[in-house]
Amino acid sequence: MSIFKALAAAVLFAATASVTSLQPAQAQGTTVMVIDDMQILRDSKAGKDIQKKLQNIETQINNELEPTRKSLEDEAKALQPKLEGKTREAIAADTALVSQLGAFQKKSNDFNQKRAIAAREFSMTEEKAIVDFNKALEPVLMEVIREKGAQVVLLKSQAVFSADTVDASSAIITKLDAKTPAIAVTRQKLPAAAPQGGN
C-alpha cells in the first residue's frame, strides 16, 4: 500500500492556506517557490520513520492472519478428496460432509471479513500517519515560505518546468528533520460492531 497517495493534496492545501495569508503579489517580480512533495515524504526522517512503522504494522497484521489462512488452506486440501467424483446429489446425501462443508464455508467467510477489516484498519492507520505528518510539515512549510518571501507555491509534479533555484524541498526537509525526526504511528482500529438485537 502506498503512503504517498494523500500527500500531494494535503501539501497543496497547506501551501494554499499559507499563501492566502500573505499580501497579494504584484504580477511583476512575483517570487515562486516549488516543492517536491514526494521527495519530502520519501527523504525526510519523519517520512522514512512513517514508512518503517507502517511496514512493521503491515507485517504484524499479516502474521496475525497467517495461521487462520494456513488452517483454511489445509482444511480445503483435506476436503478435496472427499468431493472428487461425487455429484451434487451424492454430496447432499452425505450429511457429515455437508456439515463439514458448511463449517468450512463459515470459517472462510469469517476469515474474509477479518481480512477486510484488517485492510481497512491499515488504510486508516496510513491516513492518520499522513495527517500527522502534514501537521508537522505545515509550520515548516510556512516558515520556508516566509523566509523566501514566496507569493506562489507550486508542486513540482504540476509544474511544466522549474529551475533548481526555486525548489525549496531540501530546505523543508532540513527544517523538518530538525523539528520532527519521527512521527508516532498507532495502529487504528474500527469500532466494535454494535450488538444485534431488539431495543
GROMACS .gro file of C-alpha atoms in nm:
model
  199
    1MET     CA    1   0.000   0.000   0.000
    2SER     CA    2   0.146   0.336  -0.097
    3ILE     CA    3   0.170   0.604   0.168
    4PHE     CA    4   0.227   0.875  -0.089
    5LYS     CA    5  -0.126   0.900  -0.223
    6ALA     CA    6  -0.268   1.159   0.018
    7LEU     CA    7   0.034   1.386   0.048
    8ALA     CA    8   0.001   1.585  -0.273
    9ALA     CA    9  -0.347   1.711  -0.195
   10ALA     CA   10  -0.264   1.772   0.170
   11VAL     CA   11   0.054   1.968   0.098
   12LEU     CA   12  -0.119   2.164  -0.174
   13PHE     CA   13  -0.393   2.253   0.074
   14ALA     CA   14  -0.135   2.360   0.334
   15ALA     CA   15   0.053   2.566   0.076
   16THR     CA   16  -0.267   2.731  -0.046
   17ALA     CA   17  -0.368   2.818   0.309
   18SER     CA   18  -0.024   2.963   0.372
   19VAL     CA   19  -0.013   3.170   0.055
   20THR     CA   20  -0.356   3.321   0.109
   21SER     CA   21  -0.235   3.462   0.441
   22LEU     CA   22   0.032   3.667   0.262
   23GLN     CA   23  -0.013   4.003   0.091
   24PRO     CA   24  -0.129   3.980  -0.272
   25ALA     CA   25   0.171   3.997  -0.501
   26GLN     CA   26   0.219   4.223  -0.799
   27ALA     CA   27   0.232   4.030  -1.125
   28GLN     CA   28   0.582   4.165  -1.186
   29GLY     CA   29   0.852   4.035  -0.951
   30THR     CA   30   0.642   3.754  -0.803
   31THR     CA   31   0.850   3.507  -0.602
   32VAL     CA   32   0.766   3.149  -0.692
   33MET     CA   33   0.859   2.851  -0.478
   34VAL     CA   34   0.838   2.486  -0.588
   35ILE     CA   35   0.819   2.185  -0.357
   36ASP     CA   36   0.856   1.817  -0.436
   37ASP     CA   37   0.602   1.655  -0.205
   38MET     CA   38   0.716   1.301  -0.290
   39GLN     CA   39   1.078   1.387  -0.211
   40ILE     CA   40   0.982   1.544   0.123
   41LEU     CA   41   0.792   1.233   0.231
   42ARG     CA   42   1.047   0.990   0.087
   43ASP     CA   43   1.368   1.158   0.211
   44SER     CA   44   1.274   1.328   0.539
   45LYS     CA   45   1.346   1.149   0.865
   46ALA     CA   46   0.978   1.167   0.960
   47GLY     CA   47   0.872   1.026   0.622
   48LYS     CA   48   1.118   0.736   0.650
   49ASP     CA   49   1.004   0.677   1.008
   50ILE     CA   50   0.641   0.655   0.895
   51GLN     CA   51   0.727   0.410   0.616
   52LYS     CA   52   0.920   0.184   0.854
   53LYS     CA   53   0.645   0.186   1.117
   54LEU     CA   54   0.374   0.117   0.859
   55GLN     CA   55   0.575  -0.177   0.722
   56ASN     CA   56   0.603  -0.316   1.076
   57ILE     CA   57   0.228  -0.280   1.132
   58GLU     CA   58   0.153  -0.445   0.796
   59THR     CA   59   0.384  -0.736   0.890
   60GLN     CA   60   0.211  -0.766   1.227
   61ILE     CA   61  -0.132  -0.780   1.062
   62ASN     CA   62  -0.015  -1.042   0.811
   63ASN     CA   63   0.134  -1.251   1.092
   64GLU     CA   64  -0.198  -1.238   1.278
   65LEU     CA   65  -0.391  -1.354   0.970
   66GLU     CA   66  -0.144  -1.621   0.854
   67PRO     CA   67  -0.235  -1.905   1.098
   68THR     CA   68  -0.604  -1.888   1.001
   69ARG     CA   69  -0.519  -1.862   0.630
   70LYS     CA   70  -0.290  -2.167   0.655
   71SER     CA   71  -0.550  -2.362   0.855
   72LEU     CA   72  -0.817  -2.293   0.590
   73GLU     CA   73  -0.578  -2.393   0.314
   74ASP     CA   74  -0.504  -2.723   0.489
   75GLU     CA   75  -0.873  -2.785   0.551
   76ALA     CA   76  -0.956  -2.718   0.185
   77LYS     CA   77  -0.690  -2.972   0.080
   78ALA     CA   78  -0.833  -3.228   0.322
   79LEU     CA   79  -1.188  -3.176   0.187
   80GLN     CA   80  -1.086  -3.203  -0.179
   81PRO     CA   81  -1.054  -3.586  -0.192
   82LYS     CA   82  -1.394  -3.622  -0.023
   83LEU     CA   83  -1.557  -3.421  -0.303
   84GLU     CA   84  -1.379  -3.575  -0.602
   85GLY     CA   85  -1.601  -3.779  -0.830
   86LYS     CA   86  -1.918  -3.701  -0.635
   87THR     CA   87  -2.229  -3.546  -0.784
   88ARG     CA   88  -2.417  -3.269  -0.605
   89GLU     CA   89  -2.680  -3.523  -0.509
   90ALA     CA   90  -2.420  -3.757  -0.359
   91ILE     CA   91  -2.264  -3.471  -0.161
   92ALA     CA   92  -2.607  -3.357  -0.039
   93ALA     CA   93  -2.685  -3.712   0.076
   94ASP     CA   94  -2.369  -3.723   0.291
   95THR     CA   95  -2.482  -3.531   0.600
   96ALA     CA   96  -2.138  -3.545   0.766
   97LEU     CA   97  -1.975  -3.398   0.455
   98VAL     CA   98  -2.245  -3.131   0.421
   99SER     CA   99  -2.180  -3.036   0.784
  100GLN     CA  100  -1.804  -3.017   0.721
  101LEU     CA  101  -1.854  -2.803   0.410
  102GLY     CA  102  -2.089  -2.569   0.597
  103ALA     CA  103  -1.841  -2.527   0.882
  104PHE     CA  104  -1.558  -2.463   0.635
  105GLN     CA  105  -1.764  -2.205   0.446
  106LYS     CA  106  -1.845  -2.021   0.770
  107LYS     CA  107  -1.479  -2.016   0.875
  108SER     CA  108  -1.382  -1.896   0.528
  109ASN     CA  109  -1.642  -1.616   0.536
  110ASP     CA  110  -1.531  -1.513   0.886
  111PHE     CA  111  -1.169  -1.502   0.770
  112ASN     CA  112  -1.254  -1.293   0.463
  113GLN     CA  113  -1.440  -1.048   0.686
  114LYS     CA  114  -1.148  -1.034   0.929
  115ARG     CA  115  -0.907  -0.975   0.640
  116ALA     CA  116  -1.127  -0.694   0.502
  117ILE     CA  117  -1.139  -0.529   0.845
  118ALA     CA  118  -0.760  -0.558   0.876
  119ALA     CA  119  -0.715  -0.394   0.533
  120ARG     CA  120  -0.949  -0.110   0.630
  121GLU     CA  121  -0.771  -0.060   0.963
  122PHE     CA  122  -0.434  -0.048   0.787
  123SER     CA  123  -0.571   0.210   0.546
  124MET     CA  124  -0.697   0.416   0.842
  125THR     CA  125  -0.353   0.385   1.003
  126GLU     CA  126  -0.190   0.509   0.682
  127GLU     CA  127  -0.430   0.803   0.657
  128LYS     CA  128  -0.375   0.903   1.022
  129ALA     CA  129   0.005   0.888   0.976
  130ILE     CA  130  -0.018   1.117   0.672
  131VAL     CA  131  -0.244   1.361   0.859
  132ASP     CA  132   0.008   1.373   1.146
  133PHE     CA  133   0.296   1.414   0.900
  134ASN     CA  134   0.120   1.707   0.736
  135LYS     CA  135   0.053   1.869   1.076
  136ALA     CA  136   0.427   1.859   1.140
  137LEU     CA  137   0.505   1.975   0.786
  138GLU     CA  138   0.270   2.276   0.771
  139PRO     CA  139   0.455   2.510   1.013
  140VAL     CA  140   0.787   2.421   0.843
  141LEU     CA  141   0.635   2.497   0.504
  142MET     CA  142   0.501   2.830   0.635
  143GLU     CA  143   0.844   2.917   0.775
  144VAL     CA  144   1.020   2.848   0.444
  145ILE     CA  145   0.752   3.040   0.252
  146ARG     CA  146   0.812   3.344   0.478
  147GLU     CA  147   1.191   3.314   0.456
  148LYS     CA  148   1.183   3.304   0.077
  149GLY     CA  149   0.910   3.568   0.052
  150ALA     CA  150   0.716   3.340  -0.180
  151GLN     CA  151   0.380   3.456  -0.313
  152VAL     CA  152   0.321   3.145  -0.526
  153VAL     CA  153   0.388   2.784  -0.421
  154LEU     CA  154   0.367   2.503  -0.676
  155LEU     CA  155   0.403   2.129  -0.655
  156LYS     CA  156   0.696   2.020  -0.871
  157SER     CA  157   0.486   1.740  -1.024
  158GLN     CA  158   0.239   2.001  -1.154
  159ALA     CA  159   0.495   2.241  -1.299
  160VAL     CA  160   0.593   2.212  -1.665
  161PHE     CA  161   0.939   2.342  -1.575
  162SER     CA  162   1.106   2.466  -1.258
  163ALA     CA  163   1.465   2.573  -1.200
  164ASP     CA  164   1.651   2.413  -0.912
  165THR     CA  165   1.694   2.758  -0.758
  166VAL     CA  166   1.321   2.783  -0.678
  167ASP     CA  167   1.292   2.428  -0.539
  168ALA     CA  168   1.262   2.455  -0.161
  169SER     CA  169   1.224   2.082  -0.093
  170SER     CA  170   1.572   2.037   0.056
  171ALA     CA  171   1.531   2.337   0.286
  172ILE     CA  172   1.196   2.200   0.404
  173ILE     CA  173   1.344   1.853   0.465
  174THR     CA  174   1.634   2.001   0.668
  175LYS     CA  175   1.399   2.202   0.890
  176LEU     CA  176   1.150   1.917   0.925
  177ASP     CA  177   1.431   1.675   1.020
  178ALA     CA  178   1.545   1.914   1.293
  179LYS     CA  179   1.196   1.972   1.434
  180THR     CA  180   1.022   1.639   1.378
  181PRO     CA  181   1.251   1.342   1.308
  182ALA     CA  182   0.979   1.088   1.392
  183ILE     CA  183   0.601   1.055   1.383
  184ALA     CA  184   0.400   0.840   1.625
  185VAL     CA  185   0.215   0.579   1.418
  186THR     CA  186  -0.053   0.391   1.608
  187ARG     CA  187  -0.247   0.105   1.455
  188GLN     CA  188  -0.604   0.226   1.408
  189LYS     CA  189  -0.899   0.003   1.493
  190LEU     CA  190  -1.254   0.006   1.365
  191PRO     CA  191  -1.509   0.050   1.644
  192ALA     CA  192  -1.655  -0.277   1.771
  193ALA     CA  193  -1.980  -0.369   1.595
  194ALA     CA  194  -2.291  -0.276   1.791
  195PRO     CA  195  -2.466  -0.581   1.940
  196GLN     CA  196  -2.755  -0.712   1.733
  197GLY     CA  197  -3.096  -0.744   1.893
  198GLY     CA  198  -3.410  -0.568   1.997
  199ASN     CA  199  -3.447  -0.239   2.177
   0.00000   0.00000   0.00000
